[in-house]
Amino acid sequence: MLKKGMTLIEIVIVVMIVAGLMTLAAIGFGVIGQSDVSSESLRLSSAIRYTFTSAATTNTTLQMKLDFEAQTFLVEKLDVHGGLSEDALRGTTFQSVRSGDDERKIRDSRASLLDKEDSKFGSVTRTPVDDMFISGDDAKLDDGVYFIGLMTSHHDEIQTDGVGTINFFSNGFVERSVIYLGDEAAREGREGGIVYTVSVNPLTGQSTVEPGRVEISSSFFEEEEDD
């Protein structure tokens, strides 16, 4: 005679199996998310090194623009006249206008800030760089990976929105920079978010990629002076 239904033990076993599968799935998604952020951090690191080498070998000043909304790291060539002073190096960065403002106002505000930064260089002509790694789709982060923060020599505090800039000079020097990349949870400040840190050496253009959010020490600017 066949049994009808399931015994309590069988139900407990099924529940345990389902719970185990859900745990494995959660771990799997976490590993995938970590892998995505890690690989994009390495790709950005390579793009930074490529930009550093391009600036030095072509005797040009290049500027990488990190767009926190579009999630791109496009590069422009700067034809600079009049030299770069310490004040210019610590120039204005682009910050987003308040949320809710219309698109035209946002565009005009960014254009105004761009002009303000350029004025600190003296005279600047900008030309987009169309090259592998640093233009077009190659210069866009994969879906699910975001810029979380940026700190450079010309920032007074970590930038978390708008368009940040990193300057690469023709004499083989790039601003000391720290860039944070993360997943959506990290972007929204939720617990369990995945973050990687890309730290750029100003003299070599080499960068280190480390898991987690590496804190910026109080000697951030002093270290650059020592170099």
PDB file of C-alpha atoms in Angstrom:
ATOM      1  CA  MET A   1       0.000   0.000   0.000  1.00  0.00           C
ATOM      2  CA  LEU A   2       1.459   3.398  -1.044  1.00  0.00           C
ATOM      3  CA  LYS A   3       1.951   6.218   1.479  1.00  0.00           C
ATOM      4  CA  LYS A   4      -0.010   9.399   0.896  1.00  0.00           C
ATOM      5  CA  GLY A   5       1.709  12.758   1.311  1.00  0.00           C
ATOM      6  CA  MET A   6       5.115  13.358   2.883  1.00  0.00           C
ATOM      7  CA  THR A   7       6.374  12.574   6.355  1.00  0.00           C
ATOM      8  CA  LEU A   8       7.772  15.327   8.598  1.00  0.00           C
ATOM      9  CA  ILE A   9      11.308  14.042   8.059  1.00  0.00           C
ATOM     10  CA  GLU A  10      10.899  14.205   4.280  1.00  0.00           C
ATOM     11  CA  ILE A  11       9.572  17.777   4.486  1.00  0.00           C
ATOM     12  CA  VAL A  12      12.553  18.805   6.671  1.00  0.00           C
ATOM     13  CA  ILE A  13      14.957  17.222   4.143  1.00  0.00           C
ATOM     14  CA  VAL A  14      13.331  19.085   1.227  1.00  0.00           C
ATOM     15  CA  VAL A  15      13.487  22.392   3.132  1.00  0.00           C
ATOM     16  CA  MET A  16      17.166  21.822   3.904  1.00  0.00           C
ATOM     17  CA  ILE A  17      17.928  21.049   0.264  1.00  0.00           C
ATOM     18  CA  VAL A  18      16.120  24.203  -0.933  1.00  0.00           C
ATOM     19  CA  ALA A  19      17.909  26.339   1.694  1.00  0.00           C
ATOM     20  CA  GLY A  20      21.231  24.885   0.616  1.00  0.00           C
ATOM     21  CA  LEU A  21      20.563  25.643  -3.028  1.00  0.00           C
ATOM     22  CA  MET A  22      19.556  29.219  -2.181  1.00  0.00           C
ATOM     23  CA  THR A  23      22.764  29.686  -0.170  1.00  0.00           C
ATOM     24  CA  LEU A  24      24.892  28.368  -3.037  1.00  0.00           C
ATOM     25  CA  ALA A  25      23.088  30.678  -5.464  1.00  0.00           C
ATOM     26  CA  ALA A  26      23.668  33.684  -3.210  1.00  0.00           C
ATOM     27  CA  ILE A  27      27.360  32.823  -2.896  1.00  0.00           C
ATOM     28  CA  GLY A  28      27.578  32.330  -6.656  1.00  0.00           C
ATOM     29  CA  PHE A  29      26.050  35.731  -7.391  1.00  0.00           C
ATOM     30  CA  GLY A  30      28.414  37.311  -4.859  1.00  0.00           C
ATOM     31  CA  VAL A  31      31.444  35.721  -6.515  1.00  0.00           C
ATOM     32  CA  ILE A  32      30.227  36.839  -9.943  1.00  0.00           C
ATOM     33  CA  GLY A  33      29.717  40.394  -8.686  1.00  0.00           C
ATOM     34  CA  GLN A  34      33.162  40.448  -7.093  1.00  0.00           C
ATOM     35  CA  SER A  35      34.714  39.108 -10.285  1.00  0.00           C
ATOM     36  CA  ASP A  36      33.015  41.818 -12.360  1.00  0.00           C
ATOM     37  CA  VAL A  37      34.246  44.654 -10.138  1.00  0.00           C
ATOM     38  CA  SER A  38      37.714  43.118  -9.955  1.00  0.00           C
ATOM     39  CA  SER A  39      38.046  42.680 -13.730  1.00  0.00           C
ATOM     40  CA  GLU A  40      36.789  46.198 -14.442  1.00  0.00           C
ATOM     41  CA  SER A  41      39.241  47.607 -11.888  1.00  0.00           C
ATOM     42  CA  LEU A  42      42.075  45.805 -13.675  1.00  0.00           C
ATOM     43  CA  ARG A  43      40.831  47.089 -17.036  1.00  0.00           C
ATOM     44  CA  LEU A  44      40.704  50.668 -15.742  1.00  0.00           C
ATOM     45  CA  SER A  45      44.203  50.219 -14.324  1.00  0.00           C
ATOM     46  CA  SER A  46      45.425  49.163 -17.790  1.00  0.00           C
ATOM     47  CA  ALA A  47      43.694  52.157 -19.398  1.00  0.00           C
ATOM     48  CA  ILE A  48      45.412  54.500 -16.939  1.00  0.00           C
ATOM     49  CA  ARG A  49      48.814  52.998 -17.723  1.00  0.00           C
ATOM     50  CA  TYR A  50      48.059  53.247 -21.447  1.00  0.00           C
ATOM     51  CA  THR A  51      47.104  56.928 -21.088  1.00  0.00           C
ATOM     52  CA  PHE A  52      50.237  57.640 -19.036  1.00  0.00           C
ATOM     53  CA  THR A  53      52.454  56.069 -21.725  1.00  0.00           C
ATOM     54  CA  SER A  54      50.606  57.874 -24.525  1.00  0.00           C
ATOM     55  CA  ALA A  55      51.084  61.269 -22.858  1.00  0.00           C
ATOM     56  CA  ALA A  56      54.816  60.672 -22.361  1.00  0.00           C
ATOM     57  CA  THR A  57      55.562  59.199 -25.795  1.00  0.00           C
ATOM     58  CA  THR A  58      53.561  61.768 -27.773  1.00  0.00           C
ATOM     59  CA  ASN A  59      54.646  64.742 -25.634  1.00  0.00           C
ATOM     60  CA  THR A  60      51.045  65.765 -24.968  1.00  0.00           C
ATOM     61  CA  THR A  61      48.911  66.559 -21.937  1.00  0.00           C
ATOM     62  CA  LEU A  62      45.989  64.182 -21.614  1.00  0.00           C
ATOM     63  CA  GLN A  63      43.027  64.268 -19.271  1.00  0.00           C
ATOM     64  CA  MET A  64      40.927  61.264 -18.285  1.00  0.00           C
ATOM     65  CA  LYS A  65      37.353  62.177 -17.405  1.00  0.00           C
ATOM     66  CA  LEU A  66      35.530  59.804 -15.061  1.00  0.00           C
ATOM     67  CA  ASP A  67      31.794  60.286 -15.512  1.00  0.00           C
ATOM     68  CA  PHE A  68      29.915  59.015 -12.457  1.00  0.00           C
ATOM     69  CA  GLU A  69      26.588  59.041 -14.299  1.00  0.00           C
ATOM     70  CA  ALA A  70      27.560  57.569 -17.684  1.00  0.00           C
ATOM     71  CA  GLN A  71      30.190  55.270 -16.059  1.00  0.00           C
ATOM     72  CA  THR A  72      32.802  56.163 -18.685  1.00  0.00           C
ATOM     73  CA  PHE A  73      36.510  57.046 -18.539  1.00  0.00           C
ATOM     74  CA  LEU A  74      37.014  58.967 -21.772  1.00  0.00           C
ATOM     75  CA  VAL A  75      40.271  60.779 -22.543  1.00  0.00           C
ATOM     76  CA  GLU A  76      40.839  64.188 -24.133  1.00  0.00           C
ATOM     77  CA  LYS A  77      44.010  65.806 -25.449  1.00  0.00           C
ATOM     78  CA  LEU A  78      44.669  69.228 -23.935  1.00  0.00           C
ATOM     79  CA  ASP A  79      46.627  71.752 -26.003  1.00  0.00           C
ATOM     80  CA  VAL A  80      47.762  73.914 -23.119  1.00  0.00           C
ATOM     81  CA  HIS A  81      49.356  77.339 -23.500  1.00  0.00           C
ATOM     82  CA  GLY A  82      50.863  79.236 -20.596  1.00  0.00           C
ATOM     83  CA  GLY A  83      52.060  76.356 -18.438  1.00  0.00           C
ATOM     84  CA  LEU A  84      50.528  74.644 -15.418  1.00  0.00           C
ATOM     85  CA  SER A  85      50.932  76.139 -11.958  1.00  0.00           C
ATOM     86  CA  GLU A  86      50.234  74.465  -8.624  1.00  0.00           C
ATOM     87  CA  ASP A  87      46.964  76.409  -8.554  1.00  0.00           C
ATOM     88  CA  ALA A  88      46.073  74.918 -11.935  1.00  0.00           C
ATOM     89  CA  LEU A  89      46.856  71.424 -10.710  1.00  0.00           C
ATOM     90  CA  ARG A  90      44.381  71.958  -7.892  1.00  0.00           C
ATOM     91  CA  GLY A  91      41.735  73.288 -10.255  1.00  0.00           C
ATOM     92  CA  THR A  92      37.978  73.077 -10.101  1.00  0.00           C
ATOM     93  CA  THR A  93      36.382  69.660 -10.554  1.00  0.00           C
ATOM     94  CA  PHE A  94      33.007  69.062 -12.152  1.00  0.00           C
ATOM     95  CA  GLN A  95      30.188  68.425  -9.672  1.00  0.00           C
ATOM     96  CA  SER A  96      26.655  67.437 -10.556  1.00  0.00           C
ATOM     97  CA  VAL A  97      23.977  70.046 -10.144  1.00  0.00           C
ATOM     98  CA  ARG A  98      21.043  69.255  -7.875  1.00  0.00           C
ATOM     99  CA  SER A  99      18.859  66.303  -8.788  1.00  0.00           C
ATOM    100  CA  GLY A 100      15.608  67.329 -10.422  1.00  0.00           C
ATOM    101  CA  ASP A 101      17.171  70.036 -12.578  1.00  0.00           C
ATOM    102  CA  ASP A 102      16.319  69.765 -16.242  1.00  0.00           C
ATOM    103  CA  GLU A 103      18.777  68.341 -18.774  1.00  0.00           C
ATOM    104  CA  ARG A 104      19.591  71.703 -20.351  1.00  0.00           C
ATOM    105  CA  LYS A 105      20.480  73.229 -16.976  1.00  0.00           C
ATOM    106  CA  ILE A 106      22.726  70.267 -16.162  1.00  0.00           C
ATOM    107  CA  ARG A 107      24.450  70.564 -19.551  1.00  0.00           C
ATOM    108  CA  ASP A 108      24.936  74.324 -19.192  1.00  0.00           C
ATOM    109  CA  SER A 109      26.230  73.945 -15.635  1.00  0.00           C
ATOM    110  CA  ARG A 110      28.823  71.364 -16.675  1.00  0.00           C
ATOM    111  CA  ALA A 111      29.898  73.510 -19.619  1.00  0.00           C
ATOM    112  CA  SER A 112      30.367  76.464 -17.280  1.00  0.00           C
ATOM    113  CA  LEU A 113      32.467  74.395 -14.870  1.00  0.00           C
ATOM    114  CA  LEU A 114      34.526  73.072 -17.774  1.00  0.00           C
ATOM    115  CA  ASP A 115      35.293  76.611 -18.870  1.00  0.00           C
ATOM    116  CA  LYS A 116      36.203  77.511 -15.291  1.00  0.00           C
ATOM    117  CA  GLU A 117      38.697  74.643 -15.062  1.00  0.00           C
ATOM    118  CA  ASP A 118      40.183  75.455 -18.453  1.00  0.00           C
ATOM    119  CA  SER A 119      40.721  79.066 -17.393  1.00  0.00           C
ATOM    120  CA  LYS A 120      43.072  77.817 -14.682  1.00  0.00           C
ATOM    121  CA  PHE A 121      45.289  76.264 -17.356  1.00  0.00           C
ATOM    122  CA  GLY A 122      45.502  79.530 -19.249  1.00  0.00           C
ATOM    123  CA  SER A 123      44.452  78.628 -22.788  1.00  0.00           C
ATOM    124  CA  VAL A 124      43.214  75.115 -23.540  1.00  0.00           C
ATOM    125  CA  THR A 125      41.944  73.405 -26.664  1.00  0.00           C
ATOM    126  CA  ARG A 126      40.297  70.019 -26.045  1.00  0.00           C
ATOM    127  CA  THR A 127      40.325  67.194 -28.577  1.00  0.00           C
ATOM    128  CA  PRO A 128      38.656  63.836 -27.842  1.00  0.00           C
ATOM    129  CA  VAL A 129      41.077  60.918 -28.126  1.00  0.00           C
ATOM    130  CA  ASP A 130      39.827  58.131 -30.372  1.00  0.00           C
ATOM    131  CA  ASP A 131      41.976  55.169 -29.420  1.00  0.00           C
ATOM    132  CA  MET A 132      41.725  51.650 -28.043  1.00  0.00           C
ATOM    133  CA  PHE A 133      40.958  51.280 -24.328  1.00  0.00           C
ATOM    134  CA  ILE A 134      40.112  54.961 -23.798  1.00  0.00           C
ATOM    135  CA  SER A 135      37.301  55.836 -26.197  1.00  0.00           C
ATOM    136  CA  GLY A 136      33.904  54.577 -27.364  1.00  0.00           C
ATOM    137  CA  ASP A 137      32.454  51.426 -25.822  1.00  0.00           C
ATOM    138  CA  ASP A 138      35.920  50.385 -24.621  1.00  0.00           C
ATOM    139  CA  ALA A 139      35.882  53.339 -22.229  1.00  0.00           C
ATOM    140  CA  LYS A 140      32.614  52.331 -20.534  1.00  0.00           C
ATOM    141  CA  LEU A 141      32.356  50.170 -17.411  1.00  0.00           C
ATOM    142  CA  ASP A 142      30.436  46.918 -17.719  1.00  0.00           C
ATOM    143  CA  ASP A 143      26.829  46.895 -16.533  1.00  0.00           C
ATOM    144  CA  GLY A 144      26.594  46.506 -12.774  1.00  0.00           C
ATOM    145  CA  VAL A 145      29.961  48.169 -12.062  1.00  0.00           C
ATOM    146  CA  TYR A 146      30.122  51.829 -11.003  1.00  0.00           C
ATOM    147  CA  PHE A 147      32.539  54.581 -10.042  1.00  0.00           C
ATOM    148  CA  ILE A 148      32.117  55.065  -6.285  1.00  0.00           C
ATOM    149  CA  GLY A 149      34.706  57.741  -5.592  1.00  0.00           C
ATOM    150  CA  LEU A 150      37.758  59.631  -6.876  1.00  0.00           C
ATOM    151  CA  MET A 151      40.557  61.460  -5.091  1.00  0.00           C
ATOM    152  CA  THR A 152      43.415  63.228  -6.899  1.00  0.00           C
ATOM    153  CA  SER A 153      46.008  65.899  -6.168  1.00  0.00           C
ATOM    154  CA  HIS A 154      43.598  68.668  -7.165  1.00  0.00           C
ATOM    155  CA  HIS A 155      40.683  67.428  -5.044  1.00  0.00           C
ATOM    156  CA  ASP A 156      40.051  68.744  -1.557  1.00  0.00           C
ATOM    157  CA  GLU A 157      37.818  65.772  -0.758  1.00  0.00           C
ATOM    158  CA  ILE A 158      36.674  62.527  -2.361  1.00  0.00           C
ATOM    159  CA  GLN A 159      34.406  63.176  -5.345  1.00  0.00           C
ATOM    160  CA  THR A 160      31.368  60.909  -5.578  1.00  0.00           C
ATOM    161  CA  ASP A 161      29.339  62.373  -8.439  1.00  0.00           C
ATOM    162  CA  GLY A 162      29.567  64.499 -11.553  1.00  0.00           C
ATOM    163  CA  VAL A 163      32.680  64.235 -13.741  1.00  0.00           C
ATOM    164  CA  GLY A 164      36.091  63.857 -12.129  1.00  0.00           C
ATOM    165  CA  THR A 165      39.388  64.423 -13.926  1.00  0.00           C
ATOM    166  CA  ILE A 166      42.882  62.929 -13.808  1.00  0.00           C
ATOM    167  CA  ASN A 167      45.663  64.863 -15.569  1.00  0.00           C
ATOM    168  CA  PHE A 168      48.520  63.117 -17.406  1.00  0.00           C
ATOM    169  CA  PHE A 169      51.451  65.363 -18.307  1.00  0.00           C
ATOM    170  CA  SER A 170      53.934  65.131 -21.171  1.00  0.00           C
ATOM    171  CA  ASN A 171      56.917  64.970 -18.816  1.00  0.00           C
ATOM    172  CA  GLY A 172      55.932  61.494 -17.617  1.00  0.00           C
ATOM    173  CA  PHE A 173      53.886  62.459 -14.583  1.00  0.00           C
ATOM    174  CA  VAL A 174      50.289  61.743 -13.609  1.00  0.00           C
ATOM    175  CA  GLU A 175      48.428  63.105 -10.627  1.00  0.00           C
ATOM    176  CA  ARG A 176      48.439  60.814  -7.614  1.00  0.00           C
ATOM    177  CA  SER A 177      44.982  59.272  -7.753  1.00  0.00           C
ATOM    178  CA  VAL A 178      42.766  56.864  -5.858  1.00  0.00           C
ATOM    179  CA  ILE A 179      39.665  55.492  -7.587  1.00  0.00           C
ATOM    180  CA  TYR A 180      36.936  53.384  -6.007  1.00  0.00           C
ATOM    181  CA  LEU A 181      34.812  51.020  -8.121  1.00  0.00           C
ATOM    182  CA  GLY A 182      31.922  48.969  -6.799  1.00  0.00           C
ATOM    183  CA  ASP A 183      28.709  47.106  -7.477  1.00  0.00           C
ATOM    184  CA  GLU A 184      25.183  48.480  -7.156  1.00  0.00           C
ATOM    185  CA  ALA A 185      24.982  47.743  -3.437  1.00  0.00           C
ATOM    186  CA  ALA A 186      28.177  49.697  -2.814  1.00  0.00           C
ATOM    187  CA  ARG A 187      26.927  52.534  -5.015  1.00  0.00           C
ATOM    188  CA  GLU A 188      23.761  52.779  -2.911  1.00  0.00           C
ATOM    189  CA  GLY A 189      25.670  52.471   0.360  1.00  0.00           C
ATOM    190  CA  ARG A 190      24.063  49.159   1.272  1.00  0.00           C
ATOM    191  CA  GLU A 191      25.737  46.575   3.491  1.00  0.00           C
ATOM    192  CA  GLY A 192      27.598  43.823   1.676  1.00  0.00           C
ATOM    193  CA  GLY A 193      28.551  45.969  -1.321  1.00  0.00           C
ATOM    194  CA  ILE A 194      31.704  45.022  -3.222  1.00  0.00           C
ATOM    195  CA  VAL A 195      34.382  47.721  -3.606  1.00  0.00           C
ATOM    196  CA  TYR A 196      37.834  47.682  -5.201  1.00  0.00           C
ATOM    197  CA  THR A 197      40.487  50.407  -4.954  1.00  0.00           C
ATOM    198  CA  VAL A 198      42.744  51.504  -7.825  1.00  0.00           C
ATOM    199  CA  SER A 199      45.732  53.563  -6.597  1.00  0.00           C
ATOM    200  CA  VAL A 200      47.902  55.373  -9.174  1.00  0.00           C
ATOM    201  CA  ASN A 201      51.608  56.095  -8.719  1.00  0.00           C
ATOM    202  CA  PRO A 202      52.377  59.597 -10.095  1.00  0.00           C
ATOM    203  CA  LEU A 203      55.906  58.853 -11.332  1.00  0.00           C
ATOM    204  CA  THR A 204      55.461  55.491 -13.026  1.00  0.00           C
ATOM    205  CA  GLY A 205      51.790  55.521 -14.024  1.00  0.00           C
ATOM    206  CA  GLN A 206      51.533  52.047 -12.521  1.00  0.00           C
ATOM    207  CA  SER A 207      48.510  51.334 -10.361  1.00  0.00           C
ATOM    208  CA  THR A 208      47.675  48.767  -7.726  1.00  0.00           C
ATOM    209  CA  VAL A 209      44.272  47.101  -7.540  1.00  0.00           C
ATOM    210  CA  GLU A 210      43.158  46.001  -4.083  1.00  0.00           C
ATOM    211  CA  PRO A 211      39.894  44.507  -2.803  1.00  0.00           C
ATOM    212  CA  GLY A 212      38.008  46.689  -0.355  1.00  0.00           C
ATOM    213  CA  ARG A 213      38.026  50.422   0.214  1.00  0.00           C
ATOM    214  CA  VAL A 214      41.590  51.483   0.962  1.00  0.00           C
ATOM    215  CA  GLU A 215      41.422  54.595   3.103  1.00  0.00           C
ATOM    216  CA  ILE A 216      43.305  57.698   2.001  1.00  0.00           C
ATOM    217  CA  SER A 217      45.877  58.742   4.573  1.00  0.00           C
ATOM    218  CA  SER A 218      46.382  62.275   5.793  1.00  0.00           C
ATOM    219  CA  SER A 219      49.776  62.250   4.057  1.00  0.00           C
ATOM    220  CA  PHE A 220      48.194  61.833   0.598  1.00  0.00           C
ATOM    221  CA  PHE A 221      49.585  65.147  -0.693  1.00  0.00           C
ATOM    222  CA  GLU A 222      52.832  64.937   1.283  1.00  0.00           C
ATOM    223  CA  GLU A 223      53.626  61.599  -0.375  1.00  0.00           C
ATOM    224  CA  GLU A 224      53.387  63.234  -3.794  1.00  0.00           C
ATOM    225  CA  GLU A 225      55.767  65.989  -2.716  1.00  0.00           C
ATOM    226  CA  ASP A 226      58.222  63.366  -1.439  1.00  0.00           C
ATOM    227  CA  ASP A 227      58.126  61.575  -4.794  1.00  0.00           C
TER     228      ASP A 227
END
